[in-house]
């Protein structure tokens, strides 16, 4: 049965298929509880409200007995971190340069899940990063990889670049051997983090993570993180890109995950000009679209402030009157970085939130 399921998974385009017990006890729930109790989840309140259901697969679905863990490689063709040297271009995380992986994987998971249900006669459920299920501990238990010191899943065959999907089944299917940790004494991922977001090996403080700040956080950033973001405007790949295990990584063979030309080093000046309609058009079928135009342009403005490019002064200045207070505030900071004497004093019409940004910039 396992061989048959693996063959079907491969035919659907998955690069890995492994099996784990969904009912056996584990320590992942306690680690997640400690993470939330320490406040390291930041503004992601859904992690707190769903904590009890996240603690174990059977806390969400009591009948679950087996987890079929699928991996889909999204590896880049070359080192993506070299693009960070161009400060006038924005850096979009590798995972978000093609089509939204949620939609891509979900359809294939449903197809495979239907085949598994027909074969076993037992009910199934599918998960792709949007439900309260901890996929990475399940993937390690299934032997697909291990959670490295950067807390992401690492594969000896595919490096860091792996999307995960899970099928939970009521059927009892023999588990594969779990993977062990192979990080050794290496600290490359921890050393590379631009915001020092790791409290310790295997412990991430999301509040300091650029992936969290660019994607999940809705408000103005603390100043230190604005400067540390460099040109990163959606996500951050530093801890992934420096991992020595990437010597075994391969470029993705999935056409829909190939990077769009428009999302590889897009010019900041072009992105600053995006209105809502243009934003939606550019990021159609992309994971980037979910954060919305205002939050995205905020990120672009922070990158523009770090660019040292005088050509960005005019497009930044134009956003001082944007309809969004979040964008206006970020434009104040960016202009103060690009042309310190050009900001001037705020007018009486400036709203309180933007006025606070003005005070920070003039201080």
GROMACS .gro file of C-alpha atoms in nm:
model
  363
    1UNK     CA    1   0.000   0.000   0.000
    2UNK     CA    2   0.277   0.247   0.090
    3UNK     CA    3   0.459   0.185  -0.236
    4UNK     CA    4   0.137   0.240  -0.428
    5UNK     CA    5   0.068   0.568  -0.248
    6UNK     CA    6   0.425   0.684  -0.311
    7UNK     CA    7   0.394   0.608  -0.681
    8UNK     CA    8   0.070   0.804  -0.699
    9UNK     CA    9   0.227   1.095  -0.509
   10UNK     CA   10   0.520   1.102  -0.749
   11UNK     CA   11   0.284   1.097  -1.048
   12UNK     CA   12   0.113   1.405  -0.902
   13UNK     CA   13   0.445   1.590  -0.887
   14UNK     CA   14   0.542   1.547  -0.522
   15UNK     CA   15   0.911   1.502  -0.449
   16UNK     CA   16   0.874   1.316  -0.118
   17UNK     CA   17   0.611   1.099   0.048
   18UNK     CA   18   0.657   0.955   0.396
   19UNK     CA   19   0.436   0.808   0.669
   20UNK     CA   20   0.411   0.877   1.043
   21UNK     CA   21   0.184   0.795   1.331
   22UNK     CA   22  -0.064   1.074   1.391
   23UNK     CA   23  -0.170   0.933   1.728
   24UNK     CA   24   0.158   0.869   1.910
   25UNK     CA   25   0.260   1.123   2.179
   26UNK     CA   26   0.517   1.391   2.101
   27UNK     CA   27   0.691   1.691   2.260
   28UNK     CA   28   0.602   1.942   1.988
   29UNK     CA   29   0.289   2.063   2.168
   30UNK     CA   30   0.482   2.157   2.481
   31UNK     CA   31   0.740   2.345   2.273
   32UNK     CA   32   0.467   2.541   2.098
   33UNK     CA   33   0.303   2.626   2.430
   34UNK     CA   34   0.633   2.761   2.563
   35UNK     CA   35   0.678   2.966   2.244
   36UNK     CA   36   0.336   3.128   2.286
   37UNK     CA   37   0.372   3.178   2.663
   38UNK     CA   38   0.698   3.368   2.597
   39UNK     CA   39   0.509   3.599   2.360
   40UNK     CA   40   0.734   3.505   2.069
   41UNK     CA   41   0.436   3.465   1.836
   42UNK     CA   42   0.395   3.844   1.831
   43UNK     CA   43   0.063   3.964   1.685
   44UNK     CA   44  -0.030   3.621   1.548
   45UNK     CA   45  -0.320   3.586   1.788
   46UNK     CA   46  -0.454   3.285   1.601
   47UNK     CA   47  -0.162   3.084   1.738
   48UNK     CA   48  -0.285   3.150   2.090
   49UNK     CA   49  -0.653   3.092   2.018
   50UNK     CA   50  -0.583   2.761   1.842
   51UNK     CA   51  -0.307   2.646   2.077
   52UNK     CA   52  -0.505   2.360   2.225
   53UNK     CA   53  -0.598   2.226   1.881
   54UNK     CA   54  -0.240   2.265   1.756
   55UNK     CA   55  -0.092   2.070   2.046
   56UNK     CA   56  -0.135   1.733   1.872
   57UNK     CA   57  -0.295   1.605   1.549
   58UNK     CA   58  -0.558   1.413   1.746
   59UNK     CA   59  -0.653   1.729   1.936
   60UNK     CA   60  -0.791   1.853   1.606
   61UNK     CA   61  -0.919   1.521   1.474
   62UNK     CA   62  -0.947   1.248   1.736
   63UNK     CA   63  -0.983   0.969   1.480
   64UNK     CA   64  -0.654   1.045   1.300
   65UNK     CA   65  -0.417   0.748   1.305
   66UNK     CA   66  -0.171   0.805   1.019
   67UNK     CA   67  -0.012   1.115   0.870
   68UNK     CA   68   0.100   1.097   0.509
   69UNK     CA   69   0.349   1.382   0.470
   70UNK     CA   70   0.417   1.513   0.121
   71UNK     CA   71   0.704   1.737   0.015
   72UNK     CA   72   0.724   1.957  -0.296
   73UNK     CA   73   1.061   2.106  -0.387
   74UNK     CA   74   1.065   2.478  -0.469
   75UNK     CA   75   1.442   2.515  -0.485
   76UNK     CA   76   1.590   2.806  -0.684
   77UNK     CA   77   1.828   2.750  -0.974
   78UNK     CA   78   2.100   2.964  -0.814
   79UNK     CA   79   2.190   3.130  -0.485
   80UNK     CA   80   1.909   3.382  -0.430
   81UNK     CA   81   2.098   3.583  -0.167
   82UNK     CA   82   2.329   3.742  -0.425
   83UNK     CA   83   2.034   3.964  -0.526
   84UNK     CA   84   2.049   4.143  -0.189
   85UNK     CA   85   2.347   4.343  -0.312
   86UNK     CA   86   2.120   4.551  -0.539
   87UNK     CA   87   1.959   4.792  -0.293
   88UNK     CA   88   1.742   4.960  -0.561
   89UNK     CA   89   1.562   4.631  -0.627
   90UNK     CA   90   1.325   4.456  -0.389
   91UNK     CA   91   1.390   4.105  -0.257
   92UNK     CA   92   1.091   3.868  -0.265
   93UNK     CA   93   1.135   3.537  -0.083
   94UNK     CA   94   1.195   3.244  -0.317
   95UNK     CA   95   0.877   3.066  -0.208
   96UNK     CA   96   0.658   3.357  -0.324
   97UNK     CA   97   0.805   3.417  -0.670
   98UNK     CA   98   0.578   3.168  -0.846
   99UNK     CA   99   0.214   3.069  -0.800
  100UNK     CA  100   0.068   3.044  -0.451
  101UNK     CA  101   0.176   2.703  -0.324
  102UNK     CA  102  -0.136   2.664  -0.110
  103UNK     CA  103  -0.360   2.635  -0.413
  104UNK     CA  104  -0.110   2.427  -0.610
  105UNK     CA  105  -0.063   2.165  -0.338
  106UNK     CA  106  -0.420   2.155  -0.211
  107UNK     CA  107  -0.565   2.028  -0.538
  108UNK     CA  108  -0.307   1.752  -0.566
  109UNK     CA  109  -0.349   1.655  -0.202
  110UNK     CA  110  -0.722   1.619  -0.251
  111UNK     CA  111  -0.665   1.393  -0.551
  112UNK     CA  112  -0.422   1.173  -0.359
  113UNK     CA  113  -0.642   1.174  -0.048
  114UNK     CA  114  -0.935   1.047  -0.253
  115UNK     CA  115  -0.722   0.762  -0.382
  116UNK     CA  116  -0.604   0.678  -0.029
  117UNK     CA  117  -0.962   0.680   0.102
  118UNK     CA  118  -1.073   0.450  -0.178
  119UNK     CA  119  -0.784   0.213  -0.108
  120UNK     CA  120  -0.826   0.200   0.271
  121UNK     CA  121  -1.200   0.256   0.307
  122UNK     CA  122  -1.122   0.509   0.582
  123UNK     CA  123  -1.188   0.881   0.607
  124UNK     CA  124  -0.914   1.137   0.530
  125UNK     CA  125  -0.848   1.510   0.573
  126UNK     CA  126  -0.596   1.732   0.390
  127UNK     CA  127  -0.386   2.021   0.526
  128UNK     CA  128  -0.166   2.282   0.359
  129UNK     CA  129  -0.035   2.530   0.616
  130UNK     CA  130  -0.375   2.692   0.679
  131UNK     CA  131  -0.518   2.473   0.956
  132UNK     CA  132  -0.398   2.422   1.316
  133UNK     CA  133  -0.166   2.133   1.234
  134UNK     CA  134   0.209   2.133   1.296
  135UNK     CA  135   0.343   1.994   0.969
  136UNK     CA  136   0.715   2.023   1.043
  137UNK     CA  137   0.719   1.795   1.353
  138UNK     CA  138   0.507   1.546   1.155
  139UNK     CA  139   0.754   1.564   0.866
  140UNK     CA  140   1.044   1.490   1.103
  141UNK     CA  141   0.852   1.203   1.259
  142UNK     CA  142   0.789   1.067   0.908
  143UNK     CA  143   1.159   1.087   0.821
  144UNK     CA  144   1.120   1.350   0.550
  145UNK     CA  145   1.368   1.581   0.721
  146UNK     CA  146   1.442   1.747   1.053
  147UNK     CA  147   1.379   2.088   1.206
  148UNK     CA  148   1.710   2.267   1.192
  149UNK     CA  149   1.844   2.530   1.428
  150UNK     CA  150   1.651   2.788   1.221
  151UNK     CA  151   1.330   2.591   1.302
  152UNK     CA  152   1.262   2.518   0.934
  153UNK     CA  153   1.255   2.170   0.789
  154UNK     CA  154   1.581   2.043   0.641
  155UNK     CA  155   1.612   1.752   0.402
  156UNK     CA  156   1.934   1.565   0.328
  157UNK     CA  157   1.808   1.525  -0.029
  158UNK     CA  158   1.651   1.866  -0.101
  159UNK     CA  159   1.804   2.110   0.144
  160UNK     CA  160   1.578   2.385   0.286
  161UNK     CA  161   1.349   2.444  -0.008
  162UNK     CA  162   1.047   2.226   0.060
  163UNK     CA  163   0.673   2.290   0.078
  164UNK     CA  164   0.477   2.050   0.298
  165UNK     CA  165   0.130   1.905   0.275
  166UNK     CA  166  -0.032   1.646   0.502
  167UNK     CA  167  -0.307   1.389   0.462
  168UNK     CA  168  -0.445   1.258   0.790
  169UNK     CA  169  -0.617   0.920   0.769
  170UNK     CA  170  -0.821   0.706   1.003
  171UNK     CA  171  -0.639   0.406   0.857
  172UNK     CA  172  -0.347   0.246   1.038
  173UNK     CA  173  -0.052   0.251   0.796
  174UNK     CA  174   0.295   0.142   0.901
  175UNK     CA  175   0.511   0.441   0.994
  176UNK     CA  176   0.848   0.518   0.839
  177UNK     CA  177   1.158   0.573   1.049
  178UNK     CA  178   1.188   0.924   1.193
  179UNK     CA  179   1.473   1.152   1.088
  180UNK     CA  180   1.740   1.260   1.335
  181UNK     CA  181   1.909   1.598   1.368
  182UNK     CA  182   2.208   1.653   1.138
  183UNK     CA  183   2.291   2.017   1.215
  184UNK     CA  184   2.589   1.925   1.431
  185UNK     CA  185   2.790   2.224   1.553
  186UNK     CA  186   2.698   2.445   1.254
  187UNK     CA  187   2.547   2.786   1.335
  188UNK     CA  188   2.548   2.937   0.983
  189UNK     CA  189   2.172   3.004   0.988
  190UNK     CA  190   2.181   3.172   1.329
  191UNK     CA  191   2.481   3.386   1.237
  192UNK     CA  192   2.323   3.501   0.910
  193UNK     CA  193   1.998   3.636   1.057
  194UNK     CA  194   1.993   4.013   0.991
  195UNK     CA  195   1.777   4.087   1.297
  196UNK     CA  196   1.918   3.827   1.541
  197UNK     CA  197   1.576   3.666   1.565
  198UNK     CA  198   1.698   3.342   1.724
  199UNK     CA  199   1.691   3.345   2.102
  200UNK     CA  200   1.889   3.021   2.093
  201UNK     CA  201   1.938   2.732   1.850
  202UNK     CA  202   1.594   2.592   1.756
  203UNK     CA  203   1.420   2.893   1.918
  204UNK     CA  204   1.281   3.167   1.694
  205UNK     CA  205   1.139   3.495   1.825
  206UNK     CA  206   0.894   3.582   1.548
  207UNK     CA  207   0.874   3.943   1.667
  208UNK     CA  208   1.226   3.997   1.534
  209UNK     CA  209   1.190   3.790   1.216
  210UNK     CA  210   1.170   3.973   0.882
  211UNK     CA  211   0.937   3.710   0.741
  212UNK     CA  212   0.694   3.784   1.025
  213UNK     CA  213   0.738   4.161   0.996
  214UNK     CA  214   0.695   4.180   0.619
  215UNK     CA  215   0.402   3.938   0.603
  216UNK     CA  216   0.218   3.901   0.935
  217UNK     CA  217   0.276   4.232   1.116
  218UNK     CA  218   0.023   4.502   1.025
  219UNK     CA  219   0.164   4.821   1.179
  220UNK     CA  220   0.473   5.042   1.155
  221UNK     CA  221   0.796   4.858   1.239
  222UNK     CA  222   1.047   4.945   1.510
  223UNK     CA  223   1.328   5.153   1.357
  224UNK     CA  224   1.600   4.888   1.407
  225UNK     CA  225   1.415   4.639   1.190
  226UNK     CA  226   1.349   4.893   0.914
  227UNK     CA  227   1.721   4.940   0.874
  228UNK     CA  228   1.797   4.569   0.904
  229UNK     CA  229   1.552   4.473   0.631
  230UNK     CA  230   1.779   4.610   0.360
  231UNK     CA  231   1.595   4.542   0.035
  232UNK     CA  232   1.380   4.255   0.165
  233UNK     CA  233   1.017   4.343   0.089
  234UNK     CA  234   0.840   4.007   0.129
  235UNK     CA  235   0.988   3.735   0.345
  236UNK     CA  236   1.353   3.660   0.413
  237UNK     CA  237   1.568   3.367   0.297
  238UNK     CA  238   1.895   3.438   0.475
  239UNK     CA  239   1.882   3.151   0.725
  240UNK     CA  240   1.772   2.913   0.449
  241UNK     CA  241   2.014   3.030   0.183
  242UNK     CA  242   2.333   2.990   0.388
  243UNK     CA  243   2.265   2.633   0.504
  244UNK     CA  244   2.544   2.391   0.398
  245UNK     CA  245   2.284   2.121   0.331
  246UNK     CA  246   2.178   2.317   0.023
  247UNK     CA  247   2.471   2.154  -0.157
  248UNK     CA  248   2.220   1.873  -0.216
  249UNK     CA  249   1.938   2.108  -0.320
  250UNK     CA  250   1.793   2.098  -0.670
  251UNK     CA  251   1.602   2.347  -0.880
  252UNK     CA  252   1.227   2.290  -0.871
  253UNK     CA  253   1.083   2.088  -1.161
  254UNK     CA  254   0.735   2.231  -1.104
  255UNK     CA  255   0.651   2.486  -1.375
  256UNK     CA  256   0.404   2.680  -1.160
  257UNK     CA  257   0.668   2.736  -0.893
  258UNK     CA  258   0.920   2.886  -1.133
  259UNK     CA  259   1.002   3.247  -1.049
  260UNK     CA  260   0.816   3.509  -1.250
  261UNK     CA  261   1.050   3.756  -1.415
  262UNK     CA  262   0.861   4.046  -1.255
  263UNK     CA  263   0.931   3.911  -0.905
  264UNK     CA  264   1.306   3.855  -0.940
  265UNK     CA  265   1.473   4.180  -0.832
  266UNK     CA  266   1.175   4.410  -0.911
  267UNK     CA  267   1.274   4.779  -0.917
  268UNK     CA  268   1.164   4.965  -0.605
  269UNK     CA  269   1.062   5.270  -0.809
  270UNK     CA  270   0.810   5.058  -1.001
  271UNK     CA  271   0.670   4.903  -0.685
  272UNK     CA  272   0.626   5.241  -0.515
  273UNK     CA  273   0.390   5.341  -0.796
  274UNK     CA  274   0.149   5.052  -0.736
  275UNK     CA  275  -0.212   5.138  -0.659
  276UNK     CA  276  -0.449   4.867  -0.539
  277UNK     CA  277  -0.553   4.754  -0.888
  278UNK     CA  278  -0.194   4.737  -1.014
  279UNK     CA  279  -0.088   4.550  -0.700
  280UNK     CA  280  -0.360   4.289  -0.752
  281UNK     CA  281  -0.270   4.250  -1.117
  282UNK     CA  282   0.103   4.209  -1.049
  283UNK     CA  283   0.048   3.953  -0.774
  284UNK     CA  284  -0.239   3.757  -0.926
  285UNK     CA  285  -0.221   3.393  -0.809
  286UNK     CA  286   0.071   3.490  -0.584
  287UNK     CA  287   0.105   3.444  -0.208
  288UNK     CA  288   0.211   3.810  -0.186
  289UNK     CA  289  -0.142   3.926  -0.266
  290UNK     CA  290  -0.275   3.822   0.073
  291UNK     CA  291  -0.096   4.100   0.264
  292UNK     CA  292  -0.263   4.373   0.057
  293UNK     CA  293  -0.125   4.676  -0.123
  294UNK     CA  294  -0.079   4.905   0.178
  295UNK     CA  295   0.127   4.663   0.386
  296UNK     CA  296   0.334   4.571   0.081
  297UNK     CA  297   0.407   4.933  -0.011
  298UNK     CA  298   0.504   4.994   0.353
  299UNK     CA  299   0.768   4.723   0.310
  300UNK     CA  300   0.886   4.875  -0.018
  301UNK     CA  301   0.920   5.217   0.145
  302UNK     CA  302   1.142   5.077   0.421
  303UNK     CA  303   1.359   4.919   0.150
  304UNK     CA  304   1.363   5.249  -0.040
  305UNK     CA  305   1.484   5.426   0.273
  306UNK     CA  306   1.780   5.187   0.283
  307UNK     CA  307   1.861   5.211  -0.088
  308UNK     CA  308   2.066   5.533  -0.091
  309UNK     CA  309   1.920   5.598  -0.438
  310UNK     CA  310   1.832   5.963  -0.510
  311UNK     CA  311   1.605   5.852  -0.795
  312UNK     CA  312   1.364   5.717  -0.531
  313UNK     CA  313   1.311   6.056  -0.363
  314UNK     CA  314   1.032   6.166  -0.598
  315UNK     CA  315   0.824   5.845  -0.583
  316UNK     CA  316   0.868   5.834  -0.205
  317UNK     CA  317   0.764   6.197  -0.169
  318UNK     CA  318   0.450   6.128  -0.374
  319UNK     CA  319   0.338   5.877  -0.110
  320UNK     CA  320   0.337   6.137   0.168
  321UNK     CA  321  -0.022   6.207   0.062
  322UNK     CA  322  -0.127   5.844   0.010
  323UNK     CA  323  -0.474   5.746   0.132
  324UNK     CA  324  -0.325   5.495   0.379
  325UNK     CA  325  -0.182   5.628   0.709
  326UNK     CA  326   0.048   5.323   0.718
  327UNK     CA  327   0.193   5.415   0.379
  328UNK     CA  328   0.219   5.785   0.462
  329UNK     CA  329   0.408   5.710   0.783
  330UNK     CA  330   0.652   5.478   0.605
  331UNK     CA  331   0.703   5.744   0.337
  332UNK     CA  332   0.800   5.996   0.605
  333UNK     CA  333   1.070   5.764   0.736
  334UNK     CA  334   1.196   5.671   0.390
  335UNK     CA  335   1.222   6.032   0.276
  336UNK     CA  336   1.412   6.122   0.593
  337UNK     CA  337   1.667   5.851   0.510
  338UNK     CA  338   1.704   5.945   0.143
  339UNK     CA  339   1.706   6.324   0.182
  340UNK     CA  340   1.739   6.423   0.549
  341UNK     CA  341   1.684   6.794   0.483
  342UNK     CA  342   1.388   6.751   0.250
  343UNK     CA  343   1.121   6.639   0.493
  344UNK     CA  344   1.026   6.974   0.644
  345UNK     CA  345   0.775   7.027   0.922
  346UNK     CA  346   0.438   6.850   0.920
  347UNK     CA  347   0.125   7.049   0.841
  348UNK     CA  348  -0.171   7.072   1.075
  349UNK     CA  349  -0.361   6.822   0.859
  350UNK     CA  350  -0.123   6.534   0.941
  351UNK     CA  351  -0.303   6.263   1.139
  352UNK     CA  352  -0.163   6.157   1.480
  353UNK     CA  353  -0.014   5.825   1.363
  354UNK     CA  354   0.179   5.989   1.082
  355UNK     CA  355   0.275   6.278   1.312
  356UNK     CA  356   0.450   6.027   1.537
  357UNK     CA  357   0.651   5.906   1.237
  358UNK     CA  358   0.739   6.267   1.155
  359UNK     CA  359   0.868   6.321   1.508
  360UNK     CA  360   1.079   6.005   1.484
  361UNK     CA  361   1.224   6.115   1.150
  362UNK     CA  362   1.309   6.464   1.269
  363UNK     CA  363   1.455   6.352   1.602
   0.00000   0.00000   0.00000
